[in-house]
Amino acid sequence: MTALSIDRRHFLSGALLTSFAALAGCTTPAARGTSAAIPFRAANVMRIADSDDYHVEWQAEDVRRIAIYVSDMPSPMLVGQPVAQGNGTGSATIRGLTPGSRSYFTLVPDRGAPLVVADRALHISGIANLRDIGGYRTTDGRWVKMGMLYRSDQLDRVSDADMAALERLGLRVVVDLRTQSERTREPDRLPSGSHPLILDVAADGDGSLGGDMRKATAAIAAGKGVDLLTAANRDFVALRSARQAYAALLRELATPQAMPLLYHCTAGKDRTGWATAVVLTLLGVPRDTVMADYMASNRYLERKNANTVSALAQSGSTIDPASLMPVLTVRTAYLQAAFDEVEKRHGSFDAYLRNGLGMDDHFLNSLRKTYLC
């Protein structure tokens, strides 16, 4: 394994980096004169501790060397000077990138097709759980494209600085999965160039998320937060309003003019969590990867949740902060409850997509063609 530490500024002198015209996140084999598939079995990017430096890791099969190019666009970068090079399996720390810009890294192998990866987290302070759902490998060796679909928590706390960062994503559609009361109490701040789409998942709910909030509050106060969230995840599959909302979201994903698209609820973990699980599963991402993406909300929401618990303690509320944590966080059992409900009602996930959400093979294959490399 190779480990490199690279300062991009050393490579930029006299070099003109040009973006290759291709679909976001990958390039066609014909464009590179090869019929080979993407050879990478693993690839990951993480920004280093509030800096503009990144750590990139990769693992490729039957590859001797790779070159890494960087761009602020999700289209593959295949010309110009690489910012790093390495063996088929390795890592590199890349420093000196453009402050405040999202960096996409094109991994170009000496055989096979290239892959574009980026840090999934957007690191926007007022939107703690905003992340790209791309960059995951499917069971058949394809990859979910990056820069097209984003999951998020609430958008009412977006500062002007946050908005500037949000607008750089070029969003065209923002899908709001919340209830009317949530939307009225905490209305979205939308980036310019985007338009809203309201899909109220819990409109038919009663006693769980989006239903009678007095019942929900009473359940939390009684220490029944786990039961509340478990029931809510079952509702994401069972409720008519949920089926309609998630079906409408998938139809929107099939609209080319809607990309890039962001969907969100309040915490970006429950209604948004199931939306993400549905999309990634239908694209062929393994269940353990889907679950890991779901559980990552706990890490991204840690500071936000701590502030919520602190505010509760200072408010004089009789609710024990410990009773709130099962509602503020996610557990594997919550998402599993939704998958179990799928099996109970439809027999399989494929049957849920077809009979529960009304999607046929042609439509599903079209989505896979759009969002997979």
GROMACS .gro file of C-alpha atoms in nm:
model
  373
    1MET     CA    1   0.000   0.000   0.000
    2THR     CA    2   0.126   0.350  -0.079
    3ALA     CA    3   0.065   0.656   0.135
    4LEU     CA    4   0.144   0.996  -0.014
    5SER     CA    5   0.127   1.353   0.114
    6ILE     CA    6   0.084   1.595  -0.174
    7ASP     CA    7   0.049   1.974  -0.195
    8ARG     CA    8  -0.159   2.046  -0.503
    9ARG     CA    9   0.002   2.387  -0.546
   10HIS     CA   10   0.324   2.212  -0.649
   11PHE     CA   11   0.143   2.062  -0.947
   12LEU     CA   12  -0.051   2.364  -1.072
   13SER     CA   13   0.236   2.578  -1.201
   14GLY     CA   14   0.198   2.601  -1.578
   15ALA     CA   15  -0.073   2.333  -1.590
   16LEU     CA   16  -0.420   2.389  -1.731
   17LEU     CA   17  -0.678   2.154  -1.581
   18THR     CA   18  -0.973   2.096  -1.812
   19SER     CA   19  -1.292   1.910  -1.723
   20PHE     CA   20  -1.383   1.619  -1.946
   21ALA     CA   21  -1.734   1.643  -2.086
   22ALA     CA   22  -1.918   1.346  -1.941
   23LEU     CA   23  -2.189   1.247  -1.700
   24ALA     CA   24  -2.144   1.332  -1.335
   25GLY     CA   25  -1.932   1.086  -1.144
   26CYS     CA   26  -1.804   0.864  -1.427
   27THR     CA   27  -1.715   0.851  -1.792
   28THR     CA   28  -1.822   0.610  -2.059
   29PRO     CA   29  -1.576   0.336  -2.161
   30ALA     CA   30  -1.592   0.457  -2.522
   31ALA     CA   31  -1.467   0.798  -2.416
   32ARG     CA   32  -1.145   0.635  -2.294
   33GLY     CA   33  -1.116   0.386  -2.576
   34THR     CA   34  -1.181   0.088  -2.348
   35SER     CA   35  -1.466  -0.149  -2.278
   36ALA     CA   36  -1.349  -0.218  -1.923
   37ALA     CA   37  -1.556  -0.155  -1.615
   38ILE     CA   38  -1.452   0.052  -1.316
   39PRO     CA   39  -1.188  -0.162  -1.139
   40PHE     CA   40  -1.211   0.004  -0.798
   41ARG     CA   41  -1.347  -0.216  -0.520
   42ALA     CA   42  -1.326   0.061  -0.259
   43ALA     CA   43  -1.264   0.435  -0.258
   44ASN     CA   44  -1.319   0.701   0.005
   45VAL     CA   45  -1.247   1.069   0.059
   46MET     CA   46  -1.251   1.256   0.390
   47ARG     CA   47  -1.171   1.617   0.460
   48ILE     CA   48  -0.910   1.660   0.732
   49ALA     CA   49  -1.031   1.845   1.045
   50ASP     CA   50  -1.180   2.176   0.926
   51SER     CA   51  -0.908   2.229   0.667
   52ASP     CA   52  -0.893   2.233   0.287
   53ASP     CA   53  -0.685   1.914   0.292
   54TYR     CA   54  -0.820   1.571   0.202
   55HIS     CA   55  -0.730   1.209   0.261
   56VAL     CA   56  -0.807   0.979  -0.032
   57GLU     CA   57  -0.801   0.599  -0.009
   58TRP     CA   58  -0.859   0.344  -0.283
   59GLN     CA   59  -0.839  -0.024  -0.367
   60ALA     CA   60  -0.845  -0.141  -0.728
   61GLU     CA   61  -0.835  -0.488  -0.880
   62ASP     CA   62  -0.570  -0.578  -1.144
   63VAL     CA   63  -0.440  -0.221  -1.150
   64ARG     CA   64  -0.073  -0.129  -1.111
   65ARG     CA   65  -0.089   0.250  -1.107
   66ILE     CA   66  -0.349   0.524  -1.070
   67ALA     CA   67  -0.339   0.900  -1.118
   68ILE     CA   68  -0.561   1.139  -0.920
   69TYR     CA   69  -0.700   1.459  -1.067
   70VAL     CA   70  -0.902   1.722  -0.882
   71SER     CA   71  -1.186   1.949  -0.992
   72ASP     CA   72  -1.470   2.150  -0.840
   73MET     CA   73  -1.719   1.970  -1.066
   74PRO     CA   74  -1.845   1.609  -1.054
   75SER     CA   75  -1.760   1.549  -1.419
   76PRO     CA   76  -1.445   1.337  -1.459
   77MET     CA   77  -1.115   1.522  -1.491
   78LEU     CA   78  -0.895   1.326  -1.730
   79VAL     CA   79  -0.642   1.581  -1.858
   80GLY     CA   80  -0.392   1.817  -1.706
   81GLN     CA   81  -0.152   1.745  -1.423
   82PRO     CA   82  -0.244   1.487  -1.158
   83VAL     CA   83  -0.235   1.595  -0.794
   84ALA     CA   84  -0.118   1.251  -0.685
   85GLN     CA   85  -0.021   0.910  -0.818
   86GLY     CA   86   0.000   0.572  -0.654
   87ASN     CA   87  -0.025   0.196  -0.678
   88GLY     CA   88  -0.343  -0.002  -0.733
   89THR     CA   89  -0.410   0.005  -0.360
   90GLY     CA   90  -0.306   0.307  -0.160
   91SER     CA   91  -0.383   0.644  -0.007
   92ALA     CA   92  -0.281   1.005  -0.046
   93THR     CA   93  -0.315   1.323   0.154
   94ILE     CA   94  -0.377   1.616  -0.080
   95ARG     CA   95  -0.322   1.967   0.050
   96GLY     CA   96  -0.361   2.322  -0.073
   97LEU     CA   97  -0.699   2.292  -0.245
   98THR     CA   98  -0.926   2.588  -0.313
   99PRO     CA   99  -1.075   2.715   0.017
  100GLY     CA  100  -1.453   2.684   0.042
  101SER     CA  101  -1.487   2.480  -0.276
  102ARG     CA  102  -1.611   2.122  -0.292
  103SER     CA  103  -1.336   1.903  -0.435
  104TYR     CA  104  -1.405   1.603  -0.658
  105PHE     CA  105  -1.125   1.353  -0.716
  106THR     CA  106  -1.103   1.153  -1.038
  107LEU     CA  107  -0.918   0.825  -0.984
  108VAL     CA  108  -0.776   0.717  -1.320
  109PRO     CA  109  -0.638   0.360  -1.335
  110ASP     CA  110  -0.390   0.230  -1.589
  111ARG     CA  111  -0.658  -0.013  -1.700
  112GLY     CA  112  -1.034   0.016  -1.675
  113ALA     CA  113  -1.263   0.316  -1.638
  114PRO     CA  114  -1.206   0.609  -1.397
  115LEU     CA  115  -1.410   0.690  -1.089
  116VAL     CA  116  -1.506   1.028  -0.937
  117VAL     CA  117  -1.528   1.045  -0.557
  118ALA     CA  118  -1.563   1.322  -0.300
  119ASP     CA  119  -1.618   1.368   0.070
  120ARG     CA  120  -1.988   1.291   0.113
  121ALA     CA  121  -2.025   1.547   0.391
  122LEU     CA  122  -2.074   1.906   0.277
  123HIS     CA  123  -1.945   2.054   0.605
  124ILE     CA  124  -2.199   2.339   0.612
  125SER     CA  125  -2.234   2.444   0.973
  126GLY     CA  126  -2.606   2.526   0.972
  127ILE     CA  127  -2.702   2.202   0.792
  128ALA     CA  128  -2.534   1.936   1.001
  129ASN     CA  129  -2.668   1.627   0.824
  130LEU     CA  130  -2.627   1.741   0.463
  131ARG     CA  131  -2.446   1.481   0.255
  132ASP     CA  132  -2.409   1.337  -0.091
  133ILE     CA  133  -2.557   0.986  -0.123
  134GLY     CA  134  -2.317   0.894  -0.406
  135GLY     CA  135  -1.982   0.722  -0.391
  136TYR     CA  136  -2.114   0.379  -0.290
  137ARG     CA  137  -2.031   0.057  -0.477
  138THR     CA  138  -2.313  -0.177  -0.577
  139THR     CA  139  -2.323  -0.554  -0.555
  140ASP     CA  140  -2.255  -0.581  -0.931
  141GLY     CA  141  -1.948  -0.356  -0.919
  142ARG     CA  142  -2.100  -0.029  -1.037
  143TRP     CA  143  -2.086   0.298  -0.841
  144VAL     CA  144  -2.350   0.555  -0.742
  145LYS     CA  145  -2.261   0.885  -0.907
  146MET     CA  146  -2.172   1.183  -0.691
  147GLY     CA  147  -2.297   1.540  -0.717
  148MET     CA  148  -2.652   1.445  -0.815
  149LEU     CA  149  -2.849   1.352  -0.500
  150TYR     CA  150  -2.821   1.501  -0.152
  151ARG     CA  151  -2.990   1.412   0.177
  152SER     CA  152  -3.028   1.675   0.447
  153ASP     CA  153  -3.181   1.796   0.768
  154GLN     CA  154  -3.386   2.116   0.801
  155LEU     CA  155  -3.302   2.422   0.589
  156ASP     CA  156  -3.457   2.697   0.802
  157ARG     CA  157  -3.135   2.769   0.995
  158VAL     CA  158  -2.923   2.842   0.690
  159SER     CA  159  -2.701   3.146   0.738
  160ASP     CA  160  -2.593   3.369   0.450
  161ALA     CA  161  -2.254   3.196   0.447
  162ASP     CA  162  -2.426   2.858   0.449
  163MET     CA  163  -2.647   2.969   0.162
  164ALA     CA  164  -2.347   3.065  -0.048
  165ALA     CA  165  -2.208   2.714  -0.001
  166LEU     CA  166  -2.548   2.558  -0.069
  167GLU     CA  167  -2.590   2.755  -0.390
  168ARG     CA  168  -2.259   2.622  -0.521
  169LEU     CA  169  -2.423   2.279  -0.543
  170GLY     CA  170  -2.646   2.409  -0.824
  171LEU     CA  171  -2.961   2.252  -0.681
  172ARG     CA  172  -3.266   2.255  -0.904
  173VAL     CA  173  -3.522   2.084  -0.678
  174VAL     CA  174  -3.553   2.075  -0.298
  175VAL     CA  175  -3.793   1.806  -0.177
  176ASP     CA  176  -3.948   1.869   0.166
  177LEU     CA  177  -4.072   1.551   0.333
  178ARG     CA  178  -4.206   1.729   0.645
  179THR     CA  179  -4.558   1.795   0.767
  180GLN     CA  180  -4.745   2.119   0.717
  181SER     CA  181  -4.695   2.219   1.081
  182GLU     CA  182  -4.318   2.167   1.050
  183ARG     CA  183  -4.305   2.365   0.728
  184THR     CA  184  -4.502   2.652   0.885
  185ARG     CA  185  -4.296   2.658   1.203
  186GLU     CA  186  -3.957   2.622   1.032
  187PRO     CA  187  -3.987   2.725   0.665
  188ASP     CA  188  -3.705   2.637   0.426
  189ARG     CA  189  -3.454   2.888   0.298
  190LEU     CA  190  -3.410   2.780  -0.060
  191PRO     CA  191  -3.104   2.844  -0.274
  192SER     CA  192  -3.157   3.053  -0.585
  193GLY     CA  193  -3.231   2.852  -0.897
  194SER     CA  194  -3.413   2.578  -0.706
  195HIS     CA  195  -3.782   2.516  -0.663
  196PRO     CA  196  -3.962   2.330  -0.381
  197LEU     CA  197  -4.153   2.005  -0.400
  198ILE     CA  198  -4.370   1.920  -0.097
  199LEU     CA  199  -4.409   1.547  -0.025
  200ASP     CA  200  -4.562   1.501   0.320
  201VAL     CA  201  -4.462   1.148   0.420
  202ALA     CA  202  -4.653   1.148   0.750
  203ALA     CA  203  -4.973   1.323   0.641
  204ASP     CA  204  -5.176   1.016   0.740
  205GLY     CA  205  -4.979   0.959   1.061
  206ASP     CA  206  -5.136   0.940   1.404
  207GLY     CA  207  -4.925   0.930   1.719
  208SER     CA  208  -4.585   0.893   1.553
  209LEU     CA  209  -4.380   1.135   1.349
  210GLY     CA  210  -4.604   1.395   1.192
  211GLY     CA  211  -4.917   1.277   1.369
  212ASP     CA  212  -5.061   1.401   1.698
  213MET     CA  213  -4.755   1.567   1.855
  214ARG     CA  214  -4.919   1.561   2.197
  215LYS     CA  215  -4.922   1.182   2.177
  216ALA     CA  216  -4.563   1.182   2.055
  217THR     CA  217  -4.451   1.412   2.336
  218ALA     CA  218  -4.630   1.197   2.592
  219ALA     CA  219  -4.460   0.887   2.454
  220ILE     CA  220  -4.117   1.051   2.479
  221ALA     CA  221  -4.185   1.169   2.834
  222ALA     CA  222  -4.288   0.814   2.926
  223GLY     CA  223  -3.958   0.678   2.796
  224LYS     CA  224  -4.115   0.519   2.490
  225GLY     CA  225  -3.899   0.691   2.232
  226VAL     CA  226  -3.772   0.362   2.091
  227ASP     CA  227  -4.128   0.241   2.038
  228LEU     CA  228  -4.218   0.573   1.876
  229LEU     CA  229  -3.935   0.560   1.622
  230THR     CA  230  -3.987   0.192   1.551
  231ALA     CA  231  -4.354   0.257   1.474
  232ALA     CA  232  -4.261   0.557   1.261
  233ASN     CA  233  -4.032   0.347   1.043
  234ARG     CA  234  -4.305   0.091   0.992
  235ASP     CA  235  -4.533   0.379   0.892
  236PHE     CA  236  -4.287   0.483   0.619
  237VAL     CA  237  -4.381   0.159   0.446
  238ALA     CA  238  -4.743   0.119   0.556
  239LEU     CA  239  -4.897   0.469   0.538
  240ARG     CA  240  -5.069   0.567   0.216
  241SER     CA  241  -4.923   0.916   0.240
  242ALA     CA  242  -4.573   0.768   0.278
  243ARG     CA  243  -4.611   0.541  -0.023
  244GLN     CA  244  -4.736   0.834  -0.228
  245ALA     CA  245  -4.452   1.059  -0.111
  246TYR     CA  246  -4.173   0.811  -0.177
  247ALA     CA  247  -4.321   0.714  -0.514
  248ALA     CA  248  -4.337   1.082  -0.611
  249LEU     CA  249  -3.975   1.127  -0.502
  250LEU     CA  250  -3.862   0.842  -0.727
  251ARG     CA  251  -4.058   0.986  -1.018
  252GLU     CA  252  -3.885   1.320  -0.959
  253LEU     CA  253  -3.548   1.147  -0.969
  254ALA     CA  254  -3.634   1.031  -1.319
  255THR     CA  255  -3.673   1.391  -1.436
  256PRO     CA  256  -3.344   1.513  -1.588
  257GLN     CA  257  -3.430   1.877  -1.520
  258ALA     CA  258  -3.451   1.802  -1.146
  259MET     CA  259  -3.083   1.726  -1.096
  260PRO     CA  260  -2.903   1.803  -0.873
  261LEU     CA  261  -3.176   1.735  -0.617
  262LEU     CA  262  -3.187   1.758  -0.239
  263TYR     CA  263  -3.447   1.592  -0.016
  264HIS     CA  264  -3.487   1.651   0.356
  265CYS     CA  265  -3.700   1.634   0.668
  266THR     CA  266  -3.623   1.791   1.008
  267ALA     CA  267  -3.329   1.589   1.139
  268GLY     CA  268  -3.252   1.428   0.804
  269LYS     CA  269  -3.246   1.083   0.960
  270ASP     CA  270  -3.593   0.919   0.970
  271ARG     CA  271  -3.810   1.011   0.671
  272THR     CA  272  -3.495   1.109   0.484
  273GLY     CA  273  -3.323   0.796   0.611
  274TRP     CA  274  -3.586   0.568   0.459
  275ALA     CA  275  -3.584   0.768   0.135
  276THR     CA  276  -3.209   0.712   0.111
  277ALA     CA  277  -3.242   0.343   0.196
  278VAL     CA  278  -3.499   0.303  -0.082
  279VAL     CA  279  -3.286   0.481  -0.342
  280LEU     CA  280  -2.960   0.306  -0.253
  281THR     CA  281  -3.127  -0.036  -0.231
  282LEU     CA  282  -3.299  -0.008  -0.568
  283LEU     CA  283  -2.964   0.098  -0.717
  284GLY     CA  284  -2.806  -0.221  -0.584
  285VAL     CA  285  -2.605  -0.095  -0.288
  286PRO     CA  286  -2.551  -0.376  -0.030
  287ARG     CA  287  -2.769  -0.373   0.281
  288ASP     CA  288  -2.474  -0.329   0.520
  289THR     CA  289  -2.362  -0.020   0.327
  290VAL     CA  290  -2.716   0.117   0.333
  291MET     CA  291  -2.727   0.062   0.708
  292ALA     CA  292  -2.388   0.230   0.758
  293ASP     CA  293  -2.507   0.537   0.567
  294TYR     CA  294  -2.820   0.544   0.783
  295MET     CA  295  -2.625   0.515   1.109
  296ALA     CA  296  -2.387   0.795   1.005
  297SER     CA  297  -2.659   1.044   1.106
  298ASN     CA  298  -2.557   0.988   1.468
  299ARG     CA  299  -2.209   1.121   1.393
  300TYR     CA  300  -2.323   1.419   1.187
  301LEU     CA  301  -2.597   1.519   1.432
  302GLU     CA  302  -2.392   1.476   1.750
  303ARG     CA  303  -2.335   1.848   1.813
  304LYS     CA  304  -2.685   1.948   1.709
  305ASN     CA  305  -2.835   1.686   1.939
  306ALA     CA  306  -2.617   1.798   2.229
  307ASN     CA  307  -2.749   2.152   2.184
  308THR     CA  308  -3.107   2.021   2.182
  309VAL     CA  309  -3.055   1.828   2.504
  310SER     CA  310  -2.890   2.130   2.666
  311ALA     CA  311  -3.180   2.355   2.565
  312LEU     CA  312  -3.427   2.103   2.706
  313ALA     CA  313  -3.244   2.093   3.039
  314GLN     CA  314  -3.248   2.473   3.062
  315SER     CA  315  -3.614   2.502   2.965
  316GLY     CA  316  -3.747   2.353   3.286
  317SER     CA  317  -3.919   2.072   3.096
  318THR     CA  318  -4.012   1.765   3.296
  319ILE     CA  319  -3.888   1.538   3.016
  320ASP     CA  320  -3.572   1.352   3.111
  321PRO     CA  321  -3.305   1.433   2.847
  322ALA     CA  322  -3.218   1.063   2.842
  323SER     CA  323  -3.569   0.992   2.718
  324LEU     CA  324  -3.510   1.224   2.425
  325MET     CA  325  -3.199   1.050   2.291
  326PRO     CA  326  -3.383   0.755   2.127
  327VAL     CA  327  -3.575   1.013   1.923
  328LEU     CA  328  -3.277   1.234   1.839
  329THR     CA  329  -3.063   0.944   1.717
  330VAL     CA  330  -3.097   0.643   1.489
  331ARG     CA  331  -3.061   0.275   1.566
  332THR     CA  332  -3.022  -0.019   1.334
  333ALA     CA  333  -3.346  -0.157   1.473
  334TYR     CA  334  -3.537   0.145   1.343
  335LEU     CA  335  -3.438   0.100   0.980
  336GLN     CA  336  -3.469  -0.277   1.014
  337ALA     CA  337  -3.830  -0.225   1.125
  338ALA     CA  338  -3.900  -0.060   0.789
  339PHE     CA  339  -3.734  -0.340   0.595
  340ASP     CA  340  -3.925  -0.595   0.805
  341GLU     CA  341  -4.250  -0.414   0.723
  342VAL     CA  342  -4.160  -0.441   0.355
  343GLU     CA  343  -4.119  -0.817   0.391
  344LYS     CA  344  -4.440  -0.848   0.590
  345ARG     CA  345  -4.658  -0.653   0.348
  346HIS     CA  346  -4.495  -0.724   0.012
  347GLY     CA  347  -4.272  -1.030   0.052
  348SER     CA  348  -3.963  -0.866  -0.097
  349PHE     CA  349  -3.810  -0.526  -0.163
  350ASP     CA  350  -3.863  -0.564  -0.538
  351ALA     CA  351  -4.233  -0.628  -0.476
  352TYR     CA  352  -4.247  -0.318  -0.255
  353LEU     CA  353  -4.104  -0.109  -0.537
  354ARG     CA  354  -4.353  -0.251  -0.787
  355ASN     CA  355  -4.668  -0.298  -0.582
  356GLY     CA  356  -4.618  -0.049  -0.300
  357LEU     CA  357  -4.464   0.236  -0.499
  358GLY     CA  358  -4.591   0.149  -0.847
  359MET     CA  359  -4.254   0.126  -1.024
  360ASP     CA  360  -4.205  -0.108  -1.319
  361ASP     CA  361  -3.885  -0.268  -1.450
  362HIS     CA  362  -3.840  -0.012  -1.728
  363PHE     CA  363  -3.860   0.276  -1.481
  364LEU     CA  364  -3.623   0.115  -1.231
  365ASN     CA  365  -3.370   0.029  -1.501
  366SER     CA  366  -3.388   0.388  -1.622
  367LEU     CA  367  -3.302   0.514  -1.272
  368ARG     CA  368  -3.009   0.274  -1.251
  369LYS     CA  369  -2.882   0.392  -1.587
  370THR     CA  370  -2.903   0.754  -1.472
  371TYR     CA  371  -2.740   0.722  -1.131
  372LEU     CA  372  -2.487   0.442  -1.176
  373CYS     CA  373  -2.146   0.430  -1.341
   0.00000   0.00000   0.00000
